[in-house]
Coordinates of C-alpha atoms in Angstrom, one line a residue:
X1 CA 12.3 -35.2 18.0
X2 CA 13.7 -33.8 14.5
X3 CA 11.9 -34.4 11.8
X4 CA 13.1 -37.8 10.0
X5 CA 15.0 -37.3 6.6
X6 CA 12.9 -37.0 3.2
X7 CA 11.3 -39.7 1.8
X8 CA 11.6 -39.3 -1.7
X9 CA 8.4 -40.2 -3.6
X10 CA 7.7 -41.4 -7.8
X11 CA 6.7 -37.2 -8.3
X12 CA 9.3 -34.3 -7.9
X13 CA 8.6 -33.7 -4.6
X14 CA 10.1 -34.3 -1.1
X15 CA 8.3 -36.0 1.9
X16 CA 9.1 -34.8 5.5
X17 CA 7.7 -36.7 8.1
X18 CA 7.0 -34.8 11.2
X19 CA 7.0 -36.5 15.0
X20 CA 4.7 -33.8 16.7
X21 CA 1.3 -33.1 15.1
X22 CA 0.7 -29.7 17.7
X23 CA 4.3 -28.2 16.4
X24 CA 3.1 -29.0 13.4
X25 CA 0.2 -27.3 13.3
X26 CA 2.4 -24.0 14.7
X27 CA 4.3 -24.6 11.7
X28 CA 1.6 -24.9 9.1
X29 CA 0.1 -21.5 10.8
X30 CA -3.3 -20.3 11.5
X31 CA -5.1 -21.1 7.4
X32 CA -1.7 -22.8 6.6
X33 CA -0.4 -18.8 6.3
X34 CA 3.3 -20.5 6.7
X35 CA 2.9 -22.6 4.1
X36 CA 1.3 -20.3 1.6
X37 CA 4.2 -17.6 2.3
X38 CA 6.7 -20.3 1.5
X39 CA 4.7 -21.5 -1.9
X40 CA 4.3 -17.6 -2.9
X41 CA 8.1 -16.9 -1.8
X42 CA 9.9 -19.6 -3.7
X43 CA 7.2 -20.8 -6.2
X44 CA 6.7 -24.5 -4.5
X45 CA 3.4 -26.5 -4.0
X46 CA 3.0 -27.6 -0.2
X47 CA 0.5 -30.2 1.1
X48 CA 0.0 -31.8 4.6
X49 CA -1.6 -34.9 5.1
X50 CA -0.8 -36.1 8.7
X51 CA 2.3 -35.9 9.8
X52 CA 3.3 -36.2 6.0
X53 CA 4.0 -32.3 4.8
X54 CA 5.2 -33.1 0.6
X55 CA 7.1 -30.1 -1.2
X56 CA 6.6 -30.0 -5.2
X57 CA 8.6 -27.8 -7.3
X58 CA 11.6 -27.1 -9.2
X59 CA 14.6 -28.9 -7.6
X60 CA 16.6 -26.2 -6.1
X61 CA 13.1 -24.4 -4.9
X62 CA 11.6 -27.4 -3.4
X63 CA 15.1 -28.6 -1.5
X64 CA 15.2 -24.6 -0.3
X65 CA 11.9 -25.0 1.1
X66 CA 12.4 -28.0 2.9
X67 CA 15.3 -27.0 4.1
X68 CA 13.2 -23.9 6.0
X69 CA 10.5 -26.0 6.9
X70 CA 13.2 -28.2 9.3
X71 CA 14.7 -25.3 10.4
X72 CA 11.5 -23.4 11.5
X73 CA 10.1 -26.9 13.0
X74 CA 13.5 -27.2 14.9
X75 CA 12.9 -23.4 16.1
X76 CA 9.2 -24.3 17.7
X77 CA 11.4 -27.7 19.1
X78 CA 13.3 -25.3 20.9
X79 CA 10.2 -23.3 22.3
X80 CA 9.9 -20.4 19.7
X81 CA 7.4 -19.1 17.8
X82 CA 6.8 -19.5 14.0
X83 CA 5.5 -15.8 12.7
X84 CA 5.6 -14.7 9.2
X85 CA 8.6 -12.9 9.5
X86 CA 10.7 -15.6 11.3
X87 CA 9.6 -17.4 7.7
X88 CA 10.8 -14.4 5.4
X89 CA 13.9 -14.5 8.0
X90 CA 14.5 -18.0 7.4
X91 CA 14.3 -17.9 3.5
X92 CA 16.8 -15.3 3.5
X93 CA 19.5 -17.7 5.1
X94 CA 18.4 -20.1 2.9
X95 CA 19.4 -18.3 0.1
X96 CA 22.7 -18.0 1.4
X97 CA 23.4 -21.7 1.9
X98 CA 22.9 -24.9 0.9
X99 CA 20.2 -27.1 0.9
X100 CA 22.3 -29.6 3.1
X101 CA 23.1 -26.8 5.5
X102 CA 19.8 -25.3 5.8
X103 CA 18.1 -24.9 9.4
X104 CA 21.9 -26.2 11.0
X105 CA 21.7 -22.6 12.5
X106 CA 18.2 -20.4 12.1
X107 CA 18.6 -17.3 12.6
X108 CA 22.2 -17.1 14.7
X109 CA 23.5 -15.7 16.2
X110 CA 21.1 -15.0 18.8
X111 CA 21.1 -12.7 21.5
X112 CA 19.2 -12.9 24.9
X113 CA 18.1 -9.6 25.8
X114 CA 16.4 -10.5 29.2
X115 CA 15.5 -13.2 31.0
X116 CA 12.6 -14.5 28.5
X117 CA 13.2 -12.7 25.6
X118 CA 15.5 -13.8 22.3
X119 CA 16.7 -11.4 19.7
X120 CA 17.4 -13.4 16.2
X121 CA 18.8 -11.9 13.5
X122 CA 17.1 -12.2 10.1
X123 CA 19.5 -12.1 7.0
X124 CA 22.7 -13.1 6.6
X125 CA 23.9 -9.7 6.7
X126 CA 22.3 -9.2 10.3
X127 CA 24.0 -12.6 11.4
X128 CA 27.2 -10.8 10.0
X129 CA 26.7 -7.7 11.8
X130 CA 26.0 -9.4 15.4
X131 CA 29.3 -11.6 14.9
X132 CA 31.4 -8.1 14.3
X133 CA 30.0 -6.6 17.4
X134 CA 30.8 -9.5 19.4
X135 CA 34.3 -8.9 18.4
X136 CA 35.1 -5.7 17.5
X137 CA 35.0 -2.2 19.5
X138 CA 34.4 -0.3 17.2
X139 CA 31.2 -1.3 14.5
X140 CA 29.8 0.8 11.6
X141 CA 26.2 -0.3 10.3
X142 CA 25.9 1.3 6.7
X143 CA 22.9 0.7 4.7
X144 CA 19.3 1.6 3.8
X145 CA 16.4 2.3 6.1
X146 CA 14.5 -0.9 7.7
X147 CA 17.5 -3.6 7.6
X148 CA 17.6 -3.4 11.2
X149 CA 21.0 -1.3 11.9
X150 CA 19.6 0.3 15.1
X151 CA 17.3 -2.1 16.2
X152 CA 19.7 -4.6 16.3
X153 CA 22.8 -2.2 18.2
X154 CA 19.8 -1.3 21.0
X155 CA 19.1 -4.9 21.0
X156 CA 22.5 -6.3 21.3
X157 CA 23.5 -3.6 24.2
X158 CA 20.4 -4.7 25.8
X159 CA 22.2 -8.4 26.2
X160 CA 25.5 -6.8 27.3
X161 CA 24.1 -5.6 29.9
X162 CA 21.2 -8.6 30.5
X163 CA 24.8 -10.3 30.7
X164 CA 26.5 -8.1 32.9
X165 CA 29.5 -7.4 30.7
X166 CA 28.6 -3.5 30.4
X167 CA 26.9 -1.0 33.1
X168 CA 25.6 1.3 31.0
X169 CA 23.7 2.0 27.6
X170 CA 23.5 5.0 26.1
X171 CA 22.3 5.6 22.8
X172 CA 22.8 9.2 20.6
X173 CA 22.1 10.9 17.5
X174 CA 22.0 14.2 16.1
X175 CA 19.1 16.9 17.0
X176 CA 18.4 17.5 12.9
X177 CA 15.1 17.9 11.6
X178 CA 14.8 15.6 8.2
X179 CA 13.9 17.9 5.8
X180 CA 12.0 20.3 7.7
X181 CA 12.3 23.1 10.0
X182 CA 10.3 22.4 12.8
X183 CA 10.9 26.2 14.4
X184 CA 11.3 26.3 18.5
X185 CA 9.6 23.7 20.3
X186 CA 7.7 24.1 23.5
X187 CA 8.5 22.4 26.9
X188 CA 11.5 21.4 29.3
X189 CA 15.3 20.5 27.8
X190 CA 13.8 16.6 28.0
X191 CA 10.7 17.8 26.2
X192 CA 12.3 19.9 23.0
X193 CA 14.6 16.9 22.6
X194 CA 13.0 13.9 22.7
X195 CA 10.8 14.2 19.4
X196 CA 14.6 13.5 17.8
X197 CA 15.5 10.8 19.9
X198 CA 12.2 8.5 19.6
X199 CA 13.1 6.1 17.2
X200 CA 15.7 5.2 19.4
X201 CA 13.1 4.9 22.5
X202 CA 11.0 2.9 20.5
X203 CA 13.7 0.0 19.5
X204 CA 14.1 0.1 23.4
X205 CA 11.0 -0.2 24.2
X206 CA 10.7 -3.0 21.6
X207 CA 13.6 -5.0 23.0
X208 CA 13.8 -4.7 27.0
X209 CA 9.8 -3.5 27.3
X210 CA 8.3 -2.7 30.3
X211 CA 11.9 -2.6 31.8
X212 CA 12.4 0.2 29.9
X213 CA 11.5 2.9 32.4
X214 CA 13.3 2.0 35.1
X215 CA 16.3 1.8 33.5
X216 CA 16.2 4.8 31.8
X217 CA 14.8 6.1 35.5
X218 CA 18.5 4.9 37.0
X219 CA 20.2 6.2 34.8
X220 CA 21.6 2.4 33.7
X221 CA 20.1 3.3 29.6
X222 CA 20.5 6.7 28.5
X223 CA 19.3 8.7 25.4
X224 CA 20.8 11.9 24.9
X225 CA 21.7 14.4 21.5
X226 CA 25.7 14.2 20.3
X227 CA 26.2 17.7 21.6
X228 CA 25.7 16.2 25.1
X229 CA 28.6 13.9 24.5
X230 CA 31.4 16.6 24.3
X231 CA 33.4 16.3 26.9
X232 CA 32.6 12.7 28.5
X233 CA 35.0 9.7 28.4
X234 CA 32.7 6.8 28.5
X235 CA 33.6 3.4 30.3
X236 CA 32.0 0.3 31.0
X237 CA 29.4 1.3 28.4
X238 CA 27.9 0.0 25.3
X239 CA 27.3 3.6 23.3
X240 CA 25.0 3.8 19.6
X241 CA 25.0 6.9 17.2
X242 CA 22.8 6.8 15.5
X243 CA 21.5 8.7 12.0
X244 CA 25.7 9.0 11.6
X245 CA 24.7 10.8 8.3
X246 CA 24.2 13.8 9.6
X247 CA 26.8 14.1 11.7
X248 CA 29.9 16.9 10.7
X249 CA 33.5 15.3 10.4
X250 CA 34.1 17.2 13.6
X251 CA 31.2 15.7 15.4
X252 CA 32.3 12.2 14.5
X253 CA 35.9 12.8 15.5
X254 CA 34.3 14.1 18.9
X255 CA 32.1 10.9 19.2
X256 CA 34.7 8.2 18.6
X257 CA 36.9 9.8 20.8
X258 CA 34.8 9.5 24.0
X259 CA 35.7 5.6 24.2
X260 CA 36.6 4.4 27.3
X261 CA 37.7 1.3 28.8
X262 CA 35.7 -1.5 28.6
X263 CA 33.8 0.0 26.1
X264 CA 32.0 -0.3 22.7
X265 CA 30.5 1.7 19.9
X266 CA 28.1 1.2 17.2
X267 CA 27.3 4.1 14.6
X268 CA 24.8 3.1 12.4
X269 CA 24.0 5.4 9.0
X270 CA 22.6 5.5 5.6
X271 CA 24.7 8.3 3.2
X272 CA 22.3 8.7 0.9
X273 CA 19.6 10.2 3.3
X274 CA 22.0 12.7 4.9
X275 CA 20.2 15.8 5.8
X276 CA 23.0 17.8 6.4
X277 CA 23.8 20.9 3.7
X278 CA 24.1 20.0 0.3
X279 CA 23.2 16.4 1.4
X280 CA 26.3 15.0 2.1
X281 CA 27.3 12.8 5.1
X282 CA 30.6 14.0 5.0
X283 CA 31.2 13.0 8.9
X284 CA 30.5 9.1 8.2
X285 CA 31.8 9.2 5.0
X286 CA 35.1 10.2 6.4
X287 CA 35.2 8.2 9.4
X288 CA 34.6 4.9 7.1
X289 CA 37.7 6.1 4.8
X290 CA 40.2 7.3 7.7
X291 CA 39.2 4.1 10.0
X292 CA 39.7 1.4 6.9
X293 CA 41.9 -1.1 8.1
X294 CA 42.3 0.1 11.7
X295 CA 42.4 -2.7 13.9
X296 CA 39.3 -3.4 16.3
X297 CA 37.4 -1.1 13.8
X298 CA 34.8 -2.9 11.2
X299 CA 32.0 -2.1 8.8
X300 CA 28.9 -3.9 8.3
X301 CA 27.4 -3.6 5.2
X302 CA 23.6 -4.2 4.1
X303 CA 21.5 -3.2 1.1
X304 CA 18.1 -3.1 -0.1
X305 CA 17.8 -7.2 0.2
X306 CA 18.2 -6.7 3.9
X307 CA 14.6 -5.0 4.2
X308 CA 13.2 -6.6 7.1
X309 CA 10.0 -4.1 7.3
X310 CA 6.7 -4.7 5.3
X311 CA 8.0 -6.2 2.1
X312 CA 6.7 -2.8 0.0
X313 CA 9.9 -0.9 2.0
X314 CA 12.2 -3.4 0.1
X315 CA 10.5 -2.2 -3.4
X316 CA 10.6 1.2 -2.6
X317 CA 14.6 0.9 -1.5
X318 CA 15.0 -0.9 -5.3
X319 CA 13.1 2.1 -6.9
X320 CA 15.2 4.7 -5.2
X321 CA 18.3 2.8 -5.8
X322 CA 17.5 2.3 -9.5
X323 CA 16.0 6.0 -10.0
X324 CA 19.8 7.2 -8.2
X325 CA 21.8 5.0 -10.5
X326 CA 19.9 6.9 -13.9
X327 CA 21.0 10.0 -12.0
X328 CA 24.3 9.3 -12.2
X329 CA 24.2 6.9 -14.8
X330 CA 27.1 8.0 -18.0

């Protein structure tokens, strides 16, 4: 069963009362780590007595925490697990919503990527992104390192075809080094390429697992450089580009145009780590302006609050961001 409503007691605090002492136990975490992350996070005081767990705080603080705690308690209802990060996850939506509507929807939409396995997003702005490529052909995912662009395009592919609505997956990006010149590399075609195509392999790996392999083995997921896309129309498939920041105007126009029928695209990029000459990621840069407004085209947009990596990435994104803005400040 939920949990009952709040029981307001004579203190500033609110009372949830909680039917299942094992769930709540998952809930609390191993040394009550859930409930410290939630007291560090949004500045509250939580105790557990039973299955009593009071919040003490500042009004809006102690109703956002609640709020969390019913939506995480409604997540291990449902058979999930409670980690650290599903609780960062979960305060994130919380920010975004009211304390009335808190935990109506944790973490949706969510995508099943294989027969066990759940993919949730974790902000608002993931949420967002999901619901655009659910309807829309043609998605752009523009924003800083660790918000989840790619891992989130491999993962939602993954469920097209766990659901049979695509036939292939095939994921790209552009062979350039970041910053380096890594000279000739030894080995087989497969070999010389794959050093620039492993973070994609890893959010595979990630999502689908074991599977993997075989699919990559059939020929069902593929992972090849953009060069290798010239000439292809691609149908029934789910493609990613990846790293769109480094990718020439000419490249791009290349890219976009290989969409076949039955088919989607997600390019996912951050312009102010282009590696390209003079650092400019001209190629996405112009796509987003040219492809404004064009129906079945959209843009998800995500910034440094969308971290989802170890919290220190989100600090470092804000000192970049700040150091870039004296740069060009007047």
């Amino acid at each position: 069963m939920s949990p009952a409503a709040p029981r307001r007691a004579a203190k500033e605090q609110v009372t949830l009362e909680f039917n299942d002492n094992h769930l709540l136990a998952a809930l609390a975490g191993g040394h009550d780590r859930n409930f410290v992350r939630l007291e560090q996070k949004l500045g509250v005081r939580i105790e557990s007595r039973g299955n009593l767990v009071s919040v003490e705080g500042p009004a809006e603080m102690r109703e956002r925490a609640a709020g969390v705690l019913r939506a995480l308690y409604a997540r291990l209802e449902a058979g999930d697990s409670c980690s650290a990060a599903d609780v960062d996850a979960e305060i994130r939506f919380a920010g975004e919503r009211s304390a009335a509507t808190v935990g109506n929807a944790f973490g949706s939409p969510a995508i099943r990527t294989a027969t066990a396995k759940v993919t949730r997003a974790r902000s608002p702005a993931q949420a967002a992104y999901l619901d655009l490529m659910r309807t829309h052909p043609l998605v752009f995912g523009i924003g800083p390192a660790g918000t989840g662009k790619t891992y989130l395009a491999a993962a939602f592919g993954a469920h097209l075809l766990h659901e049979r609505q695509v036939d292939r997956l095939i994921l790209s990006r552009p062979a350039l080094e970041a910053g380096e010149r890594l000279g000739f590399l030894p080995g087989d075609m497969k070999e010389k390429i794959d050093p620039y195509l492993r973070p994609l392999y890893d959010a595979l790996f990630d999502v689908l697992g074991d599977r993997t392999e075989k699919l990559l083995e059939t020929g069902v997921i593929e992972v090849a450089p953009l060069a290798f896309m010239r000439g292809r129309t691609l149908t029934r498939a789910f493609v990613i580009l990846d790293e769109a920041q480094n990718v020439t105007p000419a490249q791009m126009k290349m890219f976009l145009t290989r969409l076949g029928e039955e088919s989607r695209m997600v390019v996912t990029g951050d312009p102010t780590q282009s590696d390209l000459p003079g650092g400019r990621a001209d190629g996405l840069n112009e796509a987003l302006r040219i492809l404004s407004g064009v129906e079945g085209a959209a843009v998800a947009h995500f910034s440094e609050k969308d971290v989802v990596r170890h919290a220190l990435v989100t600090r470092i994104v804000a000192a970049y961001n700040r150091a870039d803005a004296q740069k060009t400040g007047p």
